[in-house]
Short mmCIF file of C-alpha atoms and ligand atoms in Angstrom, two decimals:
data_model
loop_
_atom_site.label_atom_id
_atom_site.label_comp_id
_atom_site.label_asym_id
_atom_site.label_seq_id
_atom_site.Cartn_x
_atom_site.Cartn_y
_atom_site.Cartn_z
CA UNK D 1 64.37 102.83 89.58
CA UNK D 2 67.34 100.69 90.33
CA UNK D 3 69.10 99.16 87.81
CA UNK D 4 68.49 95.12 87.26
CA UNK D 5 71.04 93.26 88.85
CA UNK D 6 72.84 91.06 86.28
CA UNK D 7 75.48 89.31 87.54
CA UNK D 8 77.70 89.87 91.09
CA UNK D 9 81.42 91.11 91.52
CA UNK D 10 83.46 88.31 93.16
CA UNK D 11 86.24 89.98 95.38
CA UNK D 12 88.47 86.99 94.00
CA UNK D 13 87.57 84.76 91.07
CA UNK D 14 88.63 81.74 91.87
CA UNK D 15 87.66 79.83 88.88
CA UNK D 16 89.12 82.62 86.38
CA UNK D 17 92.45 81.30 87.52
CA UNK D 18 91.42 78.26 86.13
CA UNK D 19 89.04 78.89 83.07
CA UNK D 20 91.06 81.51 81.61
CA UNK D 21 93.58 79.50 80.65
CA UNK D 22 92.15 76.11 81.15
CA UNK D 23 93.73 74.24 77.76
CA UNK D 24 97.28 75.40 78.41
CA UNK D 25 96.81 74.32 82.08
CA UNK D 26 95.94 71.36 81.14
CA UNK D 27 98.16 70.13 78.97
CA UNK D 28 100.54 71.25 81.29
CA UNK D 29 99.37 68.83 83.33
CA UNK D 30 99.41 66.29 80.99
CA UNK D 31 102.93 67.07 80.13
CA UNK D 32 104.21 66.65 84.06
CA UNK D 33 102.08 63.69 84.44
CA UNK D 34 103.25 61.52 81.64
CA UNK D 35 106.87 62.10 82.75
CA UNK D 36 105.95 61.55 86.39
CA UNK D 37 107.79 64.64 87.36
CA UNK D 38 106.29 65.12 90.67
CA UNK D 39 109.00 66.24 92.87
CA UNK D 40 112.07 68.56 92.67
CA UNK D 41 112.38 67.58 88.84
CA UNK D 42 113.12 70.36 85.89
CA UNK D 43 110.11 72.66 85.74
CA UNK D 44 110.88 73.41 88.81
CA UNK D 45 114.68 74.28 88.73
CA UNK D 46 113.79 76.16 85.22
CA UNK D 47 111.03 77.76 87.37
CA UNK D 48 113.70 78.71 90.00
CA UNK D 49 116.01 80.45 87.92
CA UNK D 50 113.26 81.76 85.25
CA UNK D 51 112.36 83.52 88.62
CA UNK D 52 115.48 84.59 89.87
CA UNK D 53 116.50 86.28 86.49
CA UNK D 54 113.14 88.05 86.74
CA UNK D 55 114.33 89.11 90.32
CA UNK D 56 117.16 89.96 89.79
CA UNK D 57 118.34 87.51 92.34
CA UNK D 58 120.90 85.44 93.02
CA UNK D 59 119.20 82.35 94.44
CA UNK D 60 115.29 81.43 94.64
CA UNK D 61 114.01 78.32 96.14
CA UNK D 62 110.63 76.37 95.91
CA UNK D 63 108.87 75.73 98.92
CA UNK D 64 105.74 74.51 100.22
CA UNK D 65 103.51 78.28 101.07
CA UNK D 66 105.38 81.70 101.84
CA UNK D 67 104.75 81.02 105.92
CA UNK D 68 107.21 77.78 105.78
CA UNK D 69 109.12 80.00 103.04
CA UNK D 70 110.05 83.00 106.20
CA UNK D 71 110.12 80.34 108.82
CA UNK D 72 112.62 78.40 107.25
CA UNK D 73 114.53 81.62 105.72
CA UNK D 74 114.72 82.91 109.40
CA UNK D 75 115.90 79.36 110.60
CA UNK D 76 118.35 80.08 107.81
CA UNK D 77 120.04 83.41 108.43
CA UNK D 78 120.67 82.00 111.80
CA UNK D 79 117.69 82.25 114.05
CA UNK D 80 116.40 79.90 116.88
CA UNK D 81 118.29 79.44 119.59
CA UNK D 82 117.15 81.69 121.63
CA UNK D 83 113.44 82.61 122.33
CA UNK D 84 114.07 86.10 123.90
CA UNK D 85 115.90 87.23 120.29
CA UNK D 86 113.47 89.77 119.25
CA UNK D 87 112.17 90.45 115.50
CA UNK D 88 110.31 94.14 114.54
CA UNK D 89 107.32 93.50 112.26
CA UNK D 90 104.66 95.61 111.29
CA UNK D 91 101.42 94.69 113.16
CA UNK D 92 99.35 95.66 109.79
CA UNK D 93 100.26 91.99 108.12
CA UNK D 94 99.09 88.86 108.05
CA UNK D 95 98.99 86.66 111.57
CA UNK D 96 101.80 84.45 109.55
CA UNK D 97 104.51 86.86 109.59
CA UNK D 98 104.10 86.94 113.38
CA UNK D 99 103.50 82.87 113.56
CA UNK D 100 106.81 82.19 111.29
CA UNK D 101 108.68 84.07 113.62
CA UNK D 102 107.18 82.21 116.90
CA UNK D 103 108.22 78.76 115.11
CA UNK D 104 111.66 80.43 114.00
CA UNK D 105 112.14 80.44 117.80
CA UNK D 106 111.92 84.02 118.54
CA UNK D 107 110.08 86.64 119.64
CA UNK D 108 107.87 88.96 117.87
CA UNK D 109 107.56 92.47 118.17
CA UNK D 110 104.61 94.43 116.58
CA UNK D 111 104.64 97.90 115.77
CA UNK D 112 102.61 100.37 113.66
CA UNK D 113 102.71 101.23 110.14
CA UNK D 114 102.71 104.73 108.38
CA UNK D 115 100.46 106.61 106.06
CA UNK D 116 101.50 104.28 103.45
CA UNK D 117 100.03 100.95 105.43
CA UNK D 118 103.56 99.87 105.52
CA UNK D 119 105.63 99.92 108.46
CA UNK D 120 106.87 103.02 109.81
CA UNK D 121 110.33 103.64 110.29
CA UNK D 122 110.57 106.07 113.34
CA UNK D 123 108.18 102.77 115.24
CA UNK D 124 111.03 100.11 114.30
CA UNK D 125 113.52 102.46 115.83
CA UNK D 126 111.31 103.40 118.88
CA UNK D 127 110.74 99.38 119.32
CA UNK D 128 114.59 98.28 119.70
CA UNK D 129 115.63 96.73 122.51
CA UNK D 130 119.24 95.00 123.18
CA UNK D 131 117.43 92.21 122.56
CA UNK D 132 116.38 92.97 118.70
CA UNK D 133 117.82 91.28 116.18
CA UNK D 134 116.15 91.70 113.07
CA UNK D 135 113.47 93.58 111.20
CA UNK D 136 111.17 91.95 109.29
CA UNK D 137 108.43 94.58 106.52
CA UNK D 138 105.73 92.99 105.05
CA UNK D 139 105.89 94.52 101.23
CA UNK D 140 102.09 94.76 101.84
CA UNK D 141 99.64 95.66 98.98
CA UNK D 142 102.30 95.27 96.03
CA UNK D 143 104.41 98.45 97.86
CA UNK D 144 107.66 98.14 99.07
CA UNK D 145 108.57 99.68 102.10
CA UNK D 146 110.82 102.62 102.56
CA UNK D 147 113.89 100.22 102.69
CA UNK D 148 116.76 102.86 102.83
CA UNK D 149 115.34 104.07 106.28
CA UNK D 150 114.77 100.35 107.33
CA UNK D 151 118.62 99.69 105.84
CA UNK D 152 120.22 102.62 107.69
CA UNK D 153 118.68 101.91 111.21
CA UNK D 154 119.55 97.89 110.34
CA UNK D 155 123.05 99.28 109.85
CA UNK D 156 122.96 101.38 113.36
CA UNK D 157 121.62 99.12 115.20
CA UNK D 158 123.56 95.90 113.91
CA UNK D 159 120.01 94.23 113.08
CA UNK D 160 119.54 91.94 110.27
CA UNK D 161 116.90 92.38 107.43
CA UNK D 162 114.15 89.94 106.14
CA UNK D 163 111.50 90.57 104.12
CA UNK D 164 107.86 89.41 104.22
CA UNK D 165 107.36 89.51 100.26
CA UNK D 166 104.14 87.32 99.94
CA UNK D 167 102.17 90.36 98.26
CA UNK D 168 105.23 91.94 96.74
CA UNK D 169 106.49 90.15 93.77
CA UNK D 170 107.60 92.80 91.17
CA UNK D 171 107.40 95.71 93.02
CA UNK D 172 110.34 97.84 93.62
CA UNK D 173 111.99 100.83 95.92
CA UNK D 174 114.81 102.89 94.10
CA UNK D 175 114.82 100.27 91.13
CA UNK D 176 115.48 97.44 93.53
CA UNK D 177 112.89 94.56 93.49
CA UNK D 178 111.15 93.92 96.77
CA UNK D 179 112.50 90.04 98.56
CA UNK D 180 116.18 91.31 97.66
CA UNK D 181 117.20 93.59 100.05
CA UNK D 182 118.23 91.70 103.32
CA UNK D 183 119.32 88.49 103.92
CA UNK D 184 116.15 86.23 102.63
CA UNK D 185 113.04 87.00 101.76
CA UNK D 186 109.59 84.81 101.31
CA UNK D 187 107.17 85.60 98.20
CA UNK D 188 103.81 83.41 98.03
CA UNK D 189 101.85 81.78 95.13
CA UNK D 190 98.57 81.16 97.01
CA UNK D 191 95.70 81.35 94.54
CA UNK D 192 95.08 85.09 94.89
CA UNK D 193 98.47 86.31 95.06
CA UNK D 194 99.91 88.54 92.35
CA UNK D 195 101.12 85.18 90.63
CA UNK D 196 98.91 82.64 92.30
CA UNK D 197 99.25 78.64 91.20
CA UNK D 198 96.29 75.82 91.76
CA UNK D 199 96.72 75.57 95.59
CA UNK D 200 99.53 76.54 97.74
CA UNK D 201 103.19 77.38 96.73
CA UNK D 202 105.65 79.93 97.96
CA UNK D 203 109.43 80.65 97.53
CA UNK D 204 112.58 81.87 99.25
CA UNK D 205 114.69 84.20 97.68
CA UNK D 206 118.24 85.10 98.71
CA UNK D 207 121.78 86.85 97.64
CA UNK D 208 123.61 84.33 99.95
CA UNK D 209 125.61 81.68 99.04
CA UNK D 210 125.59 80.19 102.68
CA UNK D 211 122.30 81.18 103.62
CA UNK D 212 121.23 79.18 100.55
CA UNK D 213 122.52 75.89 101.41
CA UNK D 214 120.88 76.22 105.12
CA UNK D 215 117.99 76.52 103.06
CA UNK D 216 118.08 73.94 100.54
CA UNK D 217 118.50 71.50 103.97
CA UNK D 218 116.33 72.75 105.70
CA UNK D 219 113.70 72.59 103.14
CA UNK D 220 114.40 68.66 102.27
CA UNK D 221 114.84 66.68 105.43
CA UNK D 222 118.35 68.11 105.93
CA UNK D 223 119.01 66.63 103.30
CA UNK D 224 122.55 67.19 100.99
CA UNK D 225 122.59 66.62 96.80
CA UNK D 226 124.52 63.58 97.34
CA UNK D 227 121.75 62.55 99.94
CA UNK D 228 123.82 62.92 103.44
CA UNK D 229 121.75 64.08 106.27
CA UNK D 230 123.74 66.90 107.46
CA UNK D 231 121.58 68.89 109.75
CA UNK D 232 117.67 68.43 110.96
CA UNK D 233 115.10 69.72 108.37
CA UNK D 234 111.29 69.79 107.20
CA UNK D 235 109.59 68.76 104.32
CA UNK D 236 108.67 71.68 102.47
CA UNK D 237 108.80 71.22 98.85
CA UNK D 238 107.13 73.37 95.99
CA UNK D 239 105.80 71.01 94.19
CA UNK D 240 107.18 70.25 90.84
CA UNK D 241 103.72 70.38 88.52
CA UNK D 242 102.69 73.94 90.01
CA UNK D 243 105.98 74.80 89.19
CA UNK D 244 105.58 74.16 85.91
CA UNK D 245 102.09 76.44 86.34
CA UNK D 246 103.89 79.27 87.72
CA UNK D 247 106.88 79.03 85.12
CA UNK D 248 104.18 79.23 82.25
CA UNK D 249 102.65 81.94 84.22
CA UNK D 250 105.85 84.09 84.80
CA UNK D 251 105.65 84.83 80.92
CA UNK D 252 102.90 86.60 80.90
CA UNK D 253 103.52 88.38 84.37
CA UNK D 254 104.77 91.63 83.43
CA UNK D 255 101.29 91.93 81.40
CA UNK D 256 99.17 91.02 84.68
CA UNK D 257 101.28 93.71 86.27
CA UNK D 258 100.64 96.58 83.73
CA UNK D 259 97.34 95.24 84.19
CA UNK D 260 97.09 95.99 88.11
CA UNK D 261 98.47 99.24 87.77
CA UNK D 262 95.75 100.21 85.11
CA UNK D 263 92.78 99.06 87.20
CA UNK D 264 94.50 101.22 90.24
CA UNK D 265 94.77 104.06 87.68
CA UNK D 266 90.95 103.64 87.00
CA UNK D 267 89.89 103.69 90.63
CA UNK D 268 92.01 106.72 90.97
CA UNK D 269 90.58 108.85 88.55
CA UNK D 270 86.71 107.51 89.60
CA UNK D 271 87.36 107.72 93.34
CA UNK D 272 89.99 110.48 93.72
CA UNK D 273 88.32 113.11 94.36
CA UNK D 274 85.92 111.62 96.94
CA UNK D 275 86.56 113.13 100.56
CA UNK D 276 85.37 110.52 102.59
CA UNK D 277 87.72 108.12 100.90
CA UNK D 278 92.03 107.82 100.89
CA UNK D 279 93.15 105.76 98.11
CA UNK D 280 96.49 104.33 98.03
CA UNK D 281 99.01 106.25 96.21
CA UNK D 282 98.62 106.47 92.13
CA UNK D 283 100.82 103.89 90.01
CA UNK D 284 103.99 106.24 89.06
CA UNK D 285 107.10 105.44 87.22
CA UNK D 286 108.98 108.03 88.28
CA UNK D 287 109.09 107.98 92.30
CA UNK D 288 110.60 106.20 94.31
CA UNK D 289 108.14 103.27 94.66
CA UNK D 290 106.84 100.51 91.70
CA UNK D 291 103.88 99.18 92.65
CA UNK D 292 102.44 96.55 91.47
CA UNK D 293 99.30 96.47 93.67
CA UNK D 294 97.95 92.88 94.89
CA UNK D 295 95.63 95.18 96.61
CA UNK D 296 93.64 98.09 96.32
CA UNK D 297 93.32 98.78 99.78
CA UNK D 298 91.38 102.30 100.55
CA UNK D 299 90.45 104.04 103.72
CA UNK D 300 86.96 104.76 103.50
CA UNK D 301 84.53 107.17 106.21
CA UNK D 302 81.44 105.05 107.06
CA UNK D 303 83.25 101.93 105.90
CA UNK D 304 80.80 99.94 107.45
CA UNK D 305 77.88 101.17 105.70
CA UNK D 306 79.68 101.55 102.45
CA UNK D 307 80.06 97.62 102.95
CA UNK D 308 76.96 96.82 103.43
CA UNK D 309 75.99 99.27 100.21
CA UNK D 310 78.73 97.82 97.96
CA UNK D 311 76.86 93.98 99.04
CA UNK D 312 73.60 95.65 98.35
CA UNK D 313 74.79 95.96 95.01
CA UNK D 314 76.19 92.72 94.36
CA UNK D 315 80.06 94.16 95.28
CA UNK D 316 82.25 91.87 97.55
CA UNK D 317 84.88 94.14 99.53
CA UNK D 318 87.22 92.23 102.31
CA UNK D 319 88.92 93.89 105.28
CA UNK D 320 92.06 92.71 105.03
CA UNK D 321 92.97 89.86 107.39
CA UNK D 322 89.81 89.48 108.95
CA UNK D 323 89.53 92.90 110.25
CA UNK D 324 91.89 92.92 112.53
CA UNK D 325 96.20 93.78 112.79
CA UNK D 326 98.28 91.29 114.51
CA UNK D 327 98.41 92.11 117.68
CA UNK D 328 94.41 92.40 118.04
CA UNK D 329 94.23 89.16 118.40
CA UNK D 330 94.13 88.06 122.10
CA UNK D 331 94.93 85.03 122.19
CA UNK D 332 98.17 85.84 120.82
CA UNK D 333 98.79 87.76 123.91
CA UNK D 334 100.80 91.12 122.79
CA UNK D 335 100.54 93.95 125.41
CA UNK D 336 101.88 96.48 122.51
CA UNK D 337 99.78 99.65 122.19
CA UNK D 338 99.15 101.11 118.57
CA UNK D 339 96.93 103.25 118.23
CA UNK D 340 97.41 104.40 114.88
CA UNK D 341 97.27 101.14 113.35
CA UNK D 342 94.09 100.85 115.67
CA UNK D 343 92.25 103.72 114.23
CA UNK D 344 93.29 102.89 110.67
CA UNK D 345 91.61 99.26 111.18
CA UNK D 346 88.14 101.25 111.48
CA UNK D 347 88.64 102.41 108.06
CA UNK D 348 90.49 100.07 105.59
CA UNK D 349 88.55 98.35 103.08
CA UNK D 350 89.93 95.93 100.10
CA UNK D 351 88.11 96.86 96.68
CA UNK D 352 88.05 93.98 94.08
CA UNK D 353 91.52 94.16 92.19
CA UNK D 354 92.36 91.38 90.14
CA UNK D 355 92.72 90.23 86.35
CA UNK D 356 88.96 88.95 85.99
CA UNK D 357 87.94 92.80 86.28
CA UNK D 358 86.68 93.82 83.08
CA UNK D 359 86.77 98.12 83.09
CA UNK D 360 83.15 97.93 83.38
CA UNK D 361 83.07 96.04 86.72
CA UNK D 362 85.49 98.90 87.84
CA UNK D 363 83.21 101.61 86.73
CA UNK D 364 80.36 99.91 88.44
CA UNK D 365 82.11 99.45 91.39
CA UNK D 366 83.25 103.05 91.60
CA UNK D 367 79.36 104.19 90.43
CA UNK D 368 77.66 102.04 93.89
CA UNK D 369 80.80 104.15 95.94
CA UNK D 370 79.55 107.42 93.94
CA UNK D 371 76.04 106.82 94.97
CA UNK D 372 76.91 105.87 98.69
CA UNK D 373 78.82 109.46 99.57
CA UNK D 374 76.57 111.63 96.67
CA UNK D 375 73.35 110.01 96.72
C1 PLP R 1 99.59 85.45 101.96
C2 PLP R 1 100.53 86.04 102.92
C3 PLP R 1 101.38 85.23 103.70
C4 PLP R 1 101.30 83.73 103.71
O1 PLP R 1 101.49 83.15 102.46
P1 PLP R 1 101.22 81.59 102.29
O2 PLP R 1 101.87 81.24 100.99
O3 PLP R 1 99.72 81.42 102.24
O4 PLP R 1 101.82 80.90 103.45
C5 PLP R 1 102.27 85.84 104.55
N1 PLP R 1 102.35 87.18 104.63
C6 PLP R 1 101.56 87.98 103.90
C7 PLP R 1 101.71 89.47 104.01
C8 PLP R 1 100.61 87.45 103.02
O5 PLP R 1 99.80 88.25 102.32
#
């Protein structure tokens, strides 16, 4: 007999980021909206620096989502004048790593990513041209990539760094936290991000003193504090009452990371020793790599079929970014061939990892995977 069916496993749970904390949220809200603090008022500049302690960073800035956050940050460290300037990204990200750097002005330059999921070293090197000027990792799942091979060939090469942090905040290579190793870096607070507000938010975060002020125009109209128009610019403000969300939020965020790393640990000792499956590697302390996993991404034989099993049983998986990397998209138009990224797109799968799991939901996730490969 099967077992009765209680209740489904959301992949996300949208309304948890609500309903868990709904009175605090709320009078948060209350708070911001009696003082009409809509735009660029305190919470956010406490948020700002809150964040930028936490970092370990010299400068963070609000913005509007983590896509405007790289566009403008590669605006910033000097990008756009030319369209043939070249940026190395890997092609296992989201479509908006690519996109900022289209709307920076340049061009972008796909290449595959390791064992890891993150991108591969030896392809950046292998994909510079004369024309190259910067490399740009995605810090994809909560991992940082290997930055002191990125760093060195950066160095070699004269190429500048920038890192797509959107899934990344807290995680760290060599004791370094990922968004602070090249010259800016974007981190995003969409919903189901590692520290996700009501609706869209993002940040830049940089060690630059000049790269800084480029930002701060170009992320207010161009504008200066004393309100001179010194250069063009967007609008792309963080607004001031998520702020205030995400400063209350940043509190508690170390928790919600031990958190993460526990669930991973869980999956690990359930699914480890299942052939047909890689898991991504085991929380450690004592490596090189922190993560802080705002995925649990697996590779998984039959992933099809375990899908459909995992839905059978009330489970909601996701492959990551619609099932396809970057440059599988056509209309896009990239002629780059990877075929180990292609291969590895037949097999990834997301399993639910977030902080509505209870350690039941886990265990029931990991039985339906059991039963698919044993059963
Ligand atoms: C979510 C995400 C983005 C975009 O973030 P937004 O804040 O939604 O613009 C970019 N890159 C990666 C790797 C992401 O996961």
């Amino acid at each position: 007999m099967t077992p009765v069916q209680t209740r489904s496993i959301p992949f996300f749970n949208y309304p948890h980021l609500f309903t868990s904390e709904e009175e605090e949220l709320v009078a948060i809200f209350r708070d911001v909206g009696r003082r009409g603090a809509f735009i660029l008022q305190q919470d956010l500049e406490r948020f700002e620096r809150n964040l930028a302690s936490y970092l370990g960073a010299k400068h963070v800035l609000g913005v509007a989502n983590a896509t405007d956050g790289l566009i403008i940050a590669l605006r910033a460290a000097g990008f756009g004048s030319d369209p043939r300037e070249e940026v190395i990204f890997s092609s296992h990200t989201m479509v908006a790593t690519a996109s900022a750097i289209h709307f920076a002005g340049g061009t972008p330059v796909p290449v595959e990513c390791g064992l890891d999921h993150l991108i591969d070293p030896a392809s950046v090197e292998a994909a510079i041209t004369p024309r190259t000027r910067a490399i740009l990792p995605t810090q994809l799942n909560g991992r940082t990539a290997d930055m002191e091979a990125l760093q060195d060939i950066a160095r070699r090469h004269g190429l500048q760094i920038l890192e797509d942090a959107a899934q990344a905040l807290g995680s760290r290579f060599n004791g370094q936290g990922a968004s602070t190793f090249g010259a800016a870096a974007a981190i995003s607070f969409f919903p189901a991000k590692l520290l996700g507000c009501l609706g869209d938010g993002g940040c830049v975060v940089t060690n630059d003193d000049a790269v800084y002020d480029r930002l701060l125009q170009l992320h207010d109209h161009g504008r200066r504090a004393d309100g001179e128009i010194i250069s063009w610019g967007l609008n792309s403000r963080l607004d001031n009452l998520q702020a205030a969300i995400l400063d209350y939020r940043l509190d508690s965020y170390p928790v919600a990371i031990q958190r993460r790393r526990e669930v991973a640990s869980l999956y690990q000792a359930r699914l480890g020793e299942i052939e047909e499956l890689t898991l991504p590697p085991a929380p450690t302390s004592a490596g090189r790599h922190f993560d802080v996993y705002q995925n649990y991404e697996i590779e998984a034989q039959r992933r099809d079929q375990l899908r459909e099993h995992l839905k059978g049983r009330g489970i909601a998986t996701i492959i990551q970014w619609g099932g396809k990397a970057v440059h599988q998209w056509p209309a896009l138009g990239f002629t780059q061939r990877l075929p180990f990224t292609d291969a590895l797109f037949e097999r990834l799968l997301l399993l639910p990892m977030n902080l509505s799991l209870t350690d039941n939901e886990i265990h029931e996730v990991c039985d339906a995977i059991e039963d698919f490969y044993r059963g």
